[in-house]
mmCIF file of C-alpha atoms in Angstrom:
data_model
loop_
_atom_site.group_PDB
_atom_site.id
_atom_site.type_symbol
_atom_site.label_atom_id
_atom_site.label_comp_id
_atom_site.label_asym_id
_atom_site.label_seq_id
_atom_site.Cartn_x
_atom_site.Cartn_y
_atom_site.Cartn_z
ATOM 1 C CA MET A 1 53.236 -26.084 88.050
ATOM 2 C CA ASN A 2 53.841 -29.699 87.036
ATOM 3 C CA ARG A 3 54.617 -30.605 90.665
ATOM 4 C CA ILE A 4 51.440 -28.972 91.879
ATOM 5 C CA ALA A 5 49.303 -30.800 89.293
ATOM 6 C CA THR A 6 50.911 -34.123 90.226
ATOM 7 C CA PHE A 7 50.254 -33.497 93.858
ATOM 8 C CA LEU A 8 46.599 -32.667 93.243
ATOM 9 C CA LEU A 9 46.152 -35.879 91.206
ATOM 10 C CA LEU A 10 47.712 -38.010 93.963
ATOM 11 C CA VAL A 11 45.577 -36.388 96.647
ATOM 12 C CA ALA A 12 42.439 -36.748 94.545
ATOM 13 C CA PHE A 13 43.205 -40.408 93.990
ATOM 14 C CA SER A 14 43.920 -41.211 97.581
ATOM 15 C CA PHE A 15 40.834 -39.517 98.962
ATOM 16 C CA SER A 16 38.508 -40.947 96.289
ATOM 17 C CA LEU A 17 39.480 -44.439 97.346
ATOM 18 C CA SER A 18 38.103 -43.837 100.807
ATOM 19 C CA ALA A 19 35.119 -41.864 99.573
ATOM 20 C CA GLN A 20 36.417 -38.744 101.280
ATOM 21 C CA SER A 21 37.369 -35.312 100.045
ATOM 22 C CA ILE A 22 39.310 -32.202 100.993
ATOM 23 C CA ASP A 23 37.020 -29.178 100.785
ATOM 24 C CA LEU A 24 38.008 -25.539 101.096
ATOM 25 C CA PRO A 25 36.770 -23.276 102.590
ATOM 26 C CA THR A 26 33.690 -25.407 103.488
ATOM 27 C CA SER A 27 32.363 -28.886 102.791
ATOM 28 C CA ARG A 28 29.708 -27.492 100.379
ATOM 29 C CA PHE A 29 31.464 -24.582 98.602
ATOM 30 C CA GLY A 30 34.814 -23.624 97.114
ATOM 31 C CA ILE A 31 37.385 -26.169 95.983
ATOM 32 C CA SER A 32 36.966 -29.908 96.509
ATOM 33 C CA ILE A 33 39.483 -32.672 95.907
ATOM 34 C CA GLY A 34 37.975 -36.136 96.230
ATOM 35 C CA ASN A 35 34.555 -37.764 96.066
ATOM 36 C CA SER A 36 32.407 -35.084 97.630
ATOM 37 C CA LYS A 37 28.711 -35.884 97.368
ATOM 38 C CA GLU A 38 27.236 -32.350 97.111
ATOM 39 C CA PHE A 39 29.373 -29.421 96.185
ATOM 40 C CA THR A 40 29.380 -26.026 94.461
ATOM 41 C CA GLY A 41 32.568 -24.693 92.892
ATOM 42 C CA LEU A 42 35.608 -26.422 91.496
ATOM 43 C CA ARG A 43 35.686 -30.173 92.116
ATOM 44 C CA ILE A 44 38.439 -32.629 91.112
ATOM 45 C CA ASN A 45 38.029 -36.372 91.599
ATOM 46 C CA TRP A 46 39.534 -39.571 90.322
ATOM 47 C CA SER A 47 36.243 -41.433 89.876
ATOM 48 C CA ASP A 48 32.755 -40.266 90.867
ATOM 49 C CA ARG A 49 30.743 -42.696 92.955
ATOM 50 C CA GLN A 50 27.235 -42.233 94.359
ATOM 51 C CA VAL A 51 27.432 -38.452 93.924
ATOM 52 C CA GLU A 52 24.222 -36.504 94.502
ATOM 53 C CA ARG A 53 24.541 -32.935 93.137
ATOM 54 C CA ILE A 54 27.430 -30.848 91.801
ATOM 55 C CA ASN A 55 27.223 -27.232 90.622
ATOM 56 C CA GLY A 56 30.184 -25.602 88.968
ATOM 57 C CA ILE A 57 33.209 -27.258 87.377
ATOM 58 C CA ASN A 58 33.501 -31.015 87.803
ATOM 59 C CA ILE A 59 36.719 -32.723 86.608
ATOM 60 C CA THR A 60 36.973 -36.479 86.728
ATOM 61 C CA LEU A 61 39.965 -38.571 85.655
ATOM 62 C CA TRP A 62 38.368 -42.000 85.374
ATOM 63 C CA ARG A 63 34.925 -43.484 84.625
ATOM 64 C CA ALA A 64 32.243 -43.173 87.297
ATOM 65 C CA ALA A 65 30.725 -46.083 89.191
ATOM 66 C CA GLU A 66 27.184 -46.296 90.645
ATOM 67 C CA ASN A 67 26.634 -42.650 89.716
ATOM 68 C CA ASP A 68 23.231 -42.889 88.011
ATOM 69 C CA ARG A 69 21.523 -40.544 90.476
ATOM 70 C CA ALA A 70 24.048 -37.711 90.243
ATOM 71 C CA ILE A 71 22.988 -34.323 88.901
ATOM 72 C CA VAL A 72 25.792 -32.204 87.568
ATOM 73 C CA LYS A 73 25.252 -28.617 86.380
ATOM 74 C CA GLY A 74 27.932 -26.387 84.916
ATOM 75 C CA VAL A 75 31.068 -27.820 83.291
ATOM 76 C CA SER A 76 31.839 -31.528 83.329
ATOM 77 C CA LEU A 77 35.258 -32.540 82.024
ATOM 78 C CA GLY A 78 36.586 -36.086 81.932
ATOM 79 C CA LEU A 79 39.930 -37.531 81.003
ATOM 80 C CA ILE A 80 37.915 -40.648 80.034
ATOM 81 C CA MET A 81 34.191 -39.927 80.251
ATOM 82 C CA PRO A 82 32.041 -37.611 82.334
ATOM 83 C CA GLU A 83 29.166 -39.769 83.590
ATOM 84 C CA ALA A 84 26.132 -38.983 85.751
ATOM 85 C CA GLY A 85 22.399 -39.423 85.980
ATOM 86 C CA GLU A 86 21.838 -35.911 84.572
ATOM 87 C CA LEU A 87 24.324 -33.551 82.941
ATOM 88 C CA TYR A 88 23.561 -29.912 82.220
ATOM 89 C CA GLY A 89 25.935 -27.303 80.741
ATOM 90 C CA LEU A 90 29.202 -28.139 78.989
ATOM 91 C CA GLN A 91 30.155 -31.798 78.971
ATOM 92 C CA ALA A 92 33.342 -33.012 77.256
ATOM 93 C CA GLY A 93 35.313 -36.264 77.410
ATOM 94 C CA LEU A 94 38.317 -37.606 75.558
ATOM 95 C CA VAL A 95 36.425 -40.849 75.067
ATOM 96 C CA GLY A 96 32.808 -39.749 75.419
ATOM 97 C CA VAL A 97 30.031 -38.322 77.522
ATOM 98 C CA SER A 98 27.348 -40.424 79.202
ATOM 99 C CA ALA A 99 24.154 -39.647 81.112
ATOM 100 C CA HIS A 100 21.778 -42.297 82.523
ATOM 101 C CA LYS A 101 18.730 -40.045 82.272
ATOM 102 C CA SER A 102 19.385 -36.851 80.322
ATOM 103 C CA MET A 103 21.958 -34.334 79.200
ATOM 104 C CA ALA A 104 21.510 -30.798 77.905
ATOM 105 C CA GLY A 105 23.806 -28.034 76.680
ATOM 106 C CA ILE A 106 27.062 -28.573 74.812
ATOM 107 C CA ASN A 107 27.901 -32.286 74.705
ATOM 108 C CA LEU A 108 31.254 -33.247 73.192
ATOM 109 C CA GLY A 109 32.710 -36.786 73.021
ATOM 110 C CA ALA A 110 35.751 -37.747 70.998
ATOM 111 C CA LEU A 111 34.203 -41.199 70.327
ATOM 112 C CA GLY A 112 30.547 -40.758 71.252
ATOM 113 C CA VAL A 113 27.783 -39.120 73.227
ATOM 114 C CA GLY A 114 25.111 -41.251 74.819
ATOM 115 C CA SER A 115 22.122 -41.028 77.139
ATOM 116 C CA GLY A 116 19.571 -43.424 78.463
ATOM 117 C CA GLY A 117 16.994 -40.654 78.214
ATOM 118 C CA GLN A 118 17.214 -37.444 76.172
ATOM 119 C CA ILE A 119 20.010 -35.371 74.636
ATOM 120 C CA LYS A 120 19.510 -31.665 73.978
ATOM 121 C CA GLY A 121 21.696 -28.869 72.632
ATOM 122 C CA LEU A 122 24.914 -29.011 70.645
ATOM 123 C CA ASN A 123 25.925 -32.657 70.412
ATOM 124 C CA ILE A 124 29.082 -33.834 68.738
ATOM 125 C CA GLY A 125 30.257 -37.436 68.796
ATOM 126 C CA GLY A 126 33.349 -38.550 66.894
ATOM 127 C CA LEU A 127 31.819 -41.957 66.104
ATOM 128 C CA GLY A 128 28.217 -41.771 67.201
ATOM 129 C CA ILE A 129 25.401 -40.238 69.189
ATOM 130 C CA GLY A 130 22.759 -42.393 70.837
ATOM 131 C CA SER A 131 19.762 -41.787 73.075
ATOM 132 C CA GLY A 132 17.188 -44.019 74.638
ATOM 133 C CA LYS A 133 14.534 -41.353 74.052
ATOM 134 C CA SER A 134 15.238 -38.204 72.013
ATOM 135 C CA VAL A 135 18.026 -36.216 70.423
ATOM 136 C CA SER A 136 17.324 -32.540 69.724
ATOM 137 C CA GLY A 137 19.288 -29.476 68.696
ATOM 138 C CA LEU A 138 22.442 -29.500 66.533
ATOM 139 C CA SER A 139 23.831 -33.031 66.401
ATOM 140 C CA VAL A 140 26.886 -34.193 64.467
ATOM 141 C CA ALA A 141 28.161 -37.766 64.493
ATOM 142 C CA GLY A 142 30.982 -39.321 62.453
ATOM 143 C CA LEU A 143 29.360 -42.727 61.910
ATOM 144 C CA GLY A 144 25.784 -42.762 63.142
ATOM 145 C CA LEU A 145 23.032 -41.123 65.146
ATOM 146 C CA ALA A 146 20.180 -43.025 66.771
ATOM 147 C CA ALA A 147 17.328 -42.344 69.102
ATOM 148 C CA GLY A 148 14.800 -44.649 70.767
ATOM 149 C CA GLU A 149 12.026 -42.108 70.218
ATOM 150 C CA SER A 150 12.784 -39.007 68.119
ATOM 151 C CA VAL A 151 15.443 -36.842 66.460
ATOM 152 C CA ASN A 152 14.708 -33.120 66.159
ATOM 153 C CA GLY A 153 16.688 -30.182 64.795
ATOM 154 C CA LEU A 154 19.800 -30.214 62.650
ATOM 155 C CA ALA A 155 21.290 -33.662 62.576
ATOM 156 C CA VAL A 156 24.284 -34.801 60.518
ATOM 157 C CA ALA A 157 25.654 -38.382 60.488
ATOM 158 C CA GLY A 158 28.306 -39.881 58.318
ATOM 159 C CA PHE A 159 26.785 -43.338 57.805
ATOM 160 C CA GLY A 160 23.232 -43.389 59.108
ATOM 161 C CA LEU A 161 20.553 -41.607 61.078
ATOM 162 C CA GLY A 162 17.536 -43.226 62.648
ATOM 163 C CA ALA A 163 14.793 -42.968 65.215
ATOM 164 C CA ALA A 164 12.235 -45.490 66.389
ATOM 165 C CA GLY A 165 9.645 -42.688 66.447
ATOM 166 C CA SER A 166 9.868 -39.468 64.445
ATOM 167 C CA ILE A 167 12.572 -37.361 62.764
ATOM 168 C CA SER A 168 12.027 -33.662 62.154
ATOM 169 C CA GLY A 169 14.170 -30.766 61.015
ATOM 170 C CA LEU A 170 17.182 -30.776 58.705
ATOM 171 C CA CYS A 171 18.821 -34.204 58.538
ATOM 172 C CA VAL A 172 21.807 -35.155 56.449
ATOM 173 C CA SER A 173 23.289 -38.687 56.332
ATOM 174 C CA GLY A 174 25.822 -40.360 54.111
ATOM 175 C CA PHE A 175 24.114 -43.738 53.828
ATOM 176 C CA GLY A 176 20.523 -43.440 55.052
ATOM 177 C CA ILE A 177 17.845 -41.849 57.126
ATOM 178 C CA GLY A 178 15.053 -43.863 58.689
ATOM 179 C CA ALA A 179 12.185 -43.205 61.074
ATOM 180 C CA GLY A 180 9.834 -45.787 62.565
ATOM 181 C CA GLU A 181 6.896 -43.382 62.324
ATOM 182 C CA SER A 182 7.235 -40.005 60.595
ATOM 183 C CA LEU A 183 9.908 -37.958 58.856
ATOM 184 C CA LYS A 184 9.337 -34.187 58.549
ATOM 185 C CA GLY A 185 11.434 -31.331 57.251
ATOM 186 C CA ILE A 186 14.499 -31.381 54.973
ATOM 187 C CA SER A 187 16.245 -34.768 54.694
ATOM 188 C CA ILE A 188 19.206 -35.470 52.473
ATOM 189 C CA SER A 189 20.595 -38.985 52.266
ATOM 190 C CA GLY A 190 23.270 -40.675 50.143
ATOM 191 C CA PHE A 191 21.449 -44.023 49.823
ATOM 192 C CA GLY A 192 17.859 -43.788 51.027
ATOM 193 C CA THR A 193 15.236 -42.065 53.132
ATOM 194 C CA GLY A 194 12.300 -43.908 54.671
ATOM 195 C CA ALA A 195 9.661 -43.858 57.318
ATOM 196 C CA GLY A 196 7.194 -46.406 58.678
ATOM 197 C CA LYS A 197 4.265 -43.994 58.278
ATOM 198 C CA SER A 198 4.850 -40.657 56.574
ATOM 199 C CA VAL A 199 7.512 -38.537 54.899
ATOM 200 C CA LYS A 200 6.763 -34.817 54.618
ATOM 201 C CA GLY A 201 8.758 -31.801 53.389
ATOM 202 C CA PHE A 202 11.780 -31.581 51.083
ATOM 203 C CA HIS A 203 13.717 -34.823 50.661
ATOM 204 C CA VAL A 204 16.645 -35.771 48.431
ATOM 205 C CA ALA A 205 17.914 -39.371 48.373
ATOM 206 C CA GLY A 206 20.597 -40.969 46.215
ATOM 207 C CA PHE A 207 18.728 -44.258 45.859
ATOM 208 C CA GLY A 208 15.176 -43.876 47.069
ATOM 209 C CA VAL A 209 12.460 -42.352 49.237
ATOM 210 C CA GLY A 210 9.787 -44.509 50.764
ATOM 211 C CA ALA A 211 7.019 -44.499 53.374
ATOM 212 C CA GLY A 212 4.653 -47.110 54.708
ATOM 213 C CA GLU A 213 1.719 -44.695 54.301
ATOM 214 C CA SER A 214 2.323 -41.344 52.677
ATOM 215 C CA VAL A 215 4.957 -39.143 50.977
ATOM 216 C CA SER A 216 4.263 -35.420 50.494
ATOM 217 C CA GLY A 217 6.156 -32.277 49.564
ATOM 218 C CA ILE A 218 9.126 -31.978 47.241
ATOM 219 C CA THR A 219 10.848 -35.333 46.845
ATOM 220 C CA LEU A 220 13.766 -36.109 44.588
ATOM 221 C CA ALA A 221 15.252 -39.646 44.448
ATOM 222 C CA GLY A 222 17.949 -41.076 42.260
ATOM 223 C CA PHE A 223 16.268 -44.447 41.764
ATOM 224 C CA GLY A 224 12.685 -44.481 43.022
ATOM 225 C CA ILE A 225 9.876 -43.143 45.234
ATOM 226 C CA GLY A 226 7.255 -45.298 46.865
ATOM 227 C CA ALA A 227 4.449 -45.105 49.401
ATOM 228 C CA GLY A 228 1.981 -47.662 50.723
ATOM 229 C CA LYS A 229 -0.877 -45.258 50.302
ATOM 230 C CA THR A 230 -0.526 -41.730 48.936
ATOM 231 C CA ILE A 231 2.105 -39.501 47.311
ATOM 232 C CA LYS A 232 1.418 -35.743 46.998
ATOM 233 C CA GLY A 233 3.368 -32.723 45.805
ATOM 234 C CA PHE A 234 6.300 -32.627 43.404
ATOM 235 C CA GLN A 235 8.062 -35.935 42.864
ATOM 236 C CA ALA A 236 10.946 -36.858 40.546
ATOM 237 C CA ALA A 237 12.686 -40.220 40.290
ATOM 238 C CA LEU A 238 15.262 -41.569 37.870
ATOM 239 C CA PHE A 239 13.568 -44.941 37.616
ATOM 240 C CA GLY A 240 10.013 -45.006 38.956
ATOM 241 C CA ILE A 241 7.316 -43.722 41.299
ATOM 242 C CA GLY A 242 4.709 -46.007 42.789
ATOM 243 C CA SER A 243 1.885 -45.804 45.315
ATOM 244 C CA GLY A 244 -0.536 -48.289 46.806
ATOM 245 C CA GLU A 245 -3.415 -45.801 46.455
ATOM 246 C CA SER A 246 -2.919 -42.434 44.755
ATOM 247 C CA ILE A 247 -0.327 -39.997 43.392
ATOM 248 C CA GLU A 248 -1.288 -36.321 43.130
ATOM 249 C CA GLY A 249 0.689 -33.261 42.028
ATOM 250 C CA VAL A 250 3.600 -33.056 39.601
ATOM 251 C CA SER A 251 5.122 -36.487 39.113
ATOM 252 C CA VAL A 252 8.099 -37.170 36.859
ATOM 253 C CA ALA A 253 9.628 -40.605 36.533
ATOM 254 C CA GLY A 254 12.404 -41.681 34.169
ATOM 255 C CA ILE A 255 10.876 -45.110 33.475
ATOM 256 C CA GLY A 256 7.479 -45.690 35.073
ATOM 257 C CA LEU A 257 4.743 -44.108 37.151
ATOM 258 C CA GLY A 258 1.983 -46.094 38.727
ATOM 259 C CA ALA A 259 -0.751 -46.111 41.387
ATOM 260 C CA THR A 260 -3.373 -48.668 42.357
ATOM 261 C CA GLU A 261 -6.221 -46.127 42.442
ATOM 262 C CA ARG A 262 -5.416 -42.663 41.008
ATOM 263 C CA LEU A 263 -2.899 -40.517 39.199
ATOM 264 C CA ARG A 264 -3.823 -36.833 39.237
ATOM 265 C CA TRP A 265 -2.661 -33.523 37.795
ATOM 266 C CA LEU A 266 0.647 -33.664 35.863
ATOM 267 C CA ASN A 267 2.015 -37.184 35.265
ATOM 268 C CA VAL A 268 5.151 -37.730 33.184
ATOM 269 C CA ALA A 269 6.966 -41.069 32.621
ATOM 270 C CA GLY A 270 9.715 -42.005 30.196
ATOM 271 C CA PHE A 271 8.240 -45.444 29.482
ATOM 272 C CA GLY A 272 4.739 -45.845 30.836
ATOM 273 C CA LEU A 273 2.184 -44.853 33.420
ATOM 274 C CA GLY A 274 -0.876 -46.565 34.766
ATOM 275 C CA ALA A 275 -3.626 -46.418 37.364
ATOM 276 C CA LYS A 276 -7.266 -47.285 37.770
ATOM 277 C CA ASN A 277 -8.145 -43.552 37.368
ATOM 278 C CA ILE A 278 -5.979 -40.909 35.666
ATOM 279 C CA GLU A 279 -6.773 -37.188 35.681
ATOM 280 C CA GLY A 280 -4.999 -34.103 34.346
ATOM 281 C CA LEU A 281 -2.131 -33.950 31.858
ATOM 282 C CA SER A 282 -0.438 -37.290 31.402
ATOM 283 C CA VAL A 283 2.582 -37.903 29.166
ATOM 284 C CA ALA A 284 4.346 -41.234 28.576
ATOM 285 C CA GLY A 285 7.038 -42.252 26.156
ATOM 286 C CA ILE A 286 5.399 -45.559 25.288
ATOM 287 C CA MET A 287 2.119 -46.361 26.954
ATOM 288 C CA VAL A 288 -0.670 -45.081 29.228
ATOM 289 C CA GLY A 289 -3.071 -47.654 30.646
ATOM 290 C CA ALA A 290 -6.108 -47.098 32.884
ATOM 291 C CA GLU A 291 -9.733 -47.844 33.512
ATOM 292 C CA ASN A 292 -10.845 -44.214 33.499
ATOM 293 C CA VAL A 293 -8.931 -41.203 32.011
ATOM 294 C CA ARG A 294 -9.838 -37.501 32.216
ATOM 295 C CA GLY A 295 -7.877 -34.688 30.713
ATOM 296 C CA ILE A 296 -5.099 -34.541 28.068
ATOM 297 C CA THR A 297 -3.188 -37.782 27.530
ATOM 298 C CA ILE A 298 -0.162 -38.174 25.309
ATOM 299 C CA ALA A 299 1.716 -41.444 24.629
ATOM 300 C CA GLY A 300 4.307 -42.413 22.039
ATOM 301 C CA GLY A 301 2.899 -45.910 21.552
ATOM 302 C CA MET A 302 -0.584 -46.577 22.973
ATOM 303 C CA ILE A 303 -3.338 -45.280 25.187
ATOM 304 C CA LYS A 304 -5.414 -48.227 26.431
ATOM 305 C CA ILE A 305 -8.688 -48.106 28.309
ATOM 306 C CA LYS A 306 -10.016 -51.219 30.025
ATOM 307 C CA GLU A 307 -13.426 -52.733 29.413
ATOM 308 C CA ALA A 308 -16.287 -50.760 31.038
ATOM 309 C CA GLY A 309 -13.908 -47.812 31.468
ATOM 310 C CA GLN A 310 -14.139 -44.335 30.062
ATOM 311 C CA PHE A 311 -11.789 -41.900 28.306
ATOM 312 C CA LYS A 312 -12.867 -38.273 28.570
ATOM 313 C CA GLY A 313 -10.785 -35.485 27.023
ATOM 314 C CA LEU A 314 -8.061 -35.336 24.380
ATOM 315 C CA GLY A 315 -5.833 -38.332 23.524
ATOM 316 C CA LEU A 316 -2.783 -38.263 21.284
ATOM 317 C CA SER A 317 -1.033 -41.568 20.562
ATOM 318 C CA ALA A 318 -0.012 -43.876 17.724
ATOM 319 C CA ILE A 319 -2.727 -46.254 18.917
ATOM 320 C CA ASN A 320 -5.770 -45.166 20.931
ATOM 321 C CA TRP A 321 -7.444 -48.421 22.030
ATOM 322 C CA ASN A 322 -10.614 -47.993 24.085
ATOM 323 C CA ASN A 323 -12.540 -51.064 25.286
ATOM 324 C CA GLY A 324 -15.033 -48.798 27.035
ATOM 325 C CA THR A 325 -16.435 -45.385 26.197
ATOM 326 C CA GLN A 326 -14.655 -42.470 24.470
ATOM 327 C CA VAL A 327 -16.003 -38.989 25.213
ATOM 328 C CA GLY A 328 -13.897 -36.395 23.445
ATOM 329 C CA ILE A 329 -11.226 -36.461 20.758
ATOM 330 C CA THR A 330 -8.451 -38.962 19.966
ATOM 331 C CA LEU A 331 -5.702 -38.424 17.372
ATOM 332 C CA GLY A 332 -3.542 -41.293 16.157
ATOM 333 C CA VAL A 333 -2.633 -43.745 13.415
ATOM 334 C CA LEU A 334 -5.287 -46.238 14.725
ATOM 335 C CA ASN A 335 -8.266 -45.167 16.846
ATOM 336 C CA TYR A 336 -10.617 -47.776 18.296
ATOM 337 C CA ALA A 337 -13.571 -47.231 20.612
ATOM 338 C CA ARG A 338 -16.194 -49.759 21.647
ATOM 339 C CA HIS A 339 -18.541 -46.903 22.383
ATOM 340 C CA LEU A 340 -17.800 -43.536 20.807
ATOM 341 C CA LYS A 341 -19.229 -40.182 21.942
ATOM 342 C CA GLY A 342 -16.853 -37.846 20.209
ATOM 343 C CA VAL A 343 -14.412 -37.631 17.306
ATOM 344 C CA GLN A 344 -11.612 -39.940 16.058
ATOM 345 C CA ILE A 345 -8.940 -38.461 13.795
ATOM 346 C CA GLY A 346 -6.376 -40.803 12.184
ATOM 347 C CA LEU A 347 -5.422 -43.172 9.435
ATOM 348 C CA ILE A 348 -7.929 -45.813 10.600
ATOM 349 C CA ASN A 349 -10.856 -44.980 12.865
ATOM 350 C CA TYR A 350 -13.208 -47.621 14.260
ATOM 351 C CA ALA A 351 -16.317 -46.945 16.364
ATOM 352 C CA GLU A 352 -18.173 -50.130 17.288
ATOM 353 C CA ASN A 353 -21.412 -48.397 18.244
ATOM 354 C CA ASN A 354 -21.796 -46.749 14.805
ATOM 355 C CA PRO A 355 -23.927 -48.299 12.051
ATOM 356 C CA ARG A 356 -22.074 -51.195 10.348
ATOM 357 C CA TRP A 357 -21.190 -49.170 7.253
ATOM 358 C CA LEU A 358 -19.817 -46.286 9.357
ATOM 359 C CA ARG A 359 -17.814 -48.275 11.893
ATOM 360 C CA ALA A 360 -14.460 -48.169 10.097
ATOM 361 C CA LEU A 361 -13.553 -44.973 8.333
ATOM 362 C CA PRO A 362 -10.330 -43.320 7.180
ATOM 363 C CA LEU A 363 -9.224 -39.852 8.413
ATOM 364 C CA VAL A 364 -12.285 -39.051 10.607
ATOM 365 C CA ASN A 365 -15.054 -40.871 12.452
ATOM 366 C CA PHE A 366 -17.566 -39.519 14.930
ATOM 367 C CA ASN A 367 -20.679 -40.233 16.984
ATOM 368 C CA PHE A 368 -22.463 -37.763 19.250
ATOM 369 C CA LYS A 369 -25.445 -39.852 20.347
#
């Protein structure tokens, strides 16, 4: 058997050099040894060159040259790297697998899998997987996975996973996951998860989750969560959560929680939380600051309302300091309201719009005008 194998290799090598082939029983079908251009069956060649179409089993021993228009369907095996314009079926190479336009099926490369166009199916690259357009299906890469347009499906990369366009599905990466546009689905990253536009779904990141525009869904981050515009859903961060516009849903931050415009529904922060408008149930270890507050607000140190603002609801804090209007009830050691339309309960209660002799009172103060 060893002598036969050696003979076939020598024959394949000699005929490939002259761009010829031995084909049995015909030049289009059966067994081909050499650089046949169009063939169906079992084909063995040293190095493919300017091949057109192969159907069946294609075995190459060296890298191809000028083979970017070849279409190979079936099984492509390479001692170094199966390479063609398009590969469909099972592709496996000791070094890697390469397609100039696209590959689909089962793509296995000891070092990597790459395509100038798209990659579909089961893709496994020892070091990496890369595509000029999209990667879809089940993809596993030892170091990294990247696509010029999108990554879809189940993708696992040891160091990083990225796409210039969108990423959707279940994605797991040791260091980070990044998308130029949107990230949808379930994403788990050791260091961080980010998208240029939006992040949607269930996301867990060791360091942080961020998006240029919006974050929505269930998001858990070891250090922080941030969005240029909106954050919606359930968010939890060890350090802080911040948004350029609004945060809505259930938000829990170990240190701080803040939004430029609005915090809404359940807001919890270990140190402080702030926004122009706060609605719902808000709890902070030290301080809550806003222009307008509606709902139940609890702070260990102070609730502070800006000038011309309004507090409406129930406030519990050591100091309730309102430079605007209070509508509702505040309970604390010191309660101050520039304009009171409700009740103050505490050690010292001051309502600036009350008659002079009723402005500062112990225990209780009120005004319902």
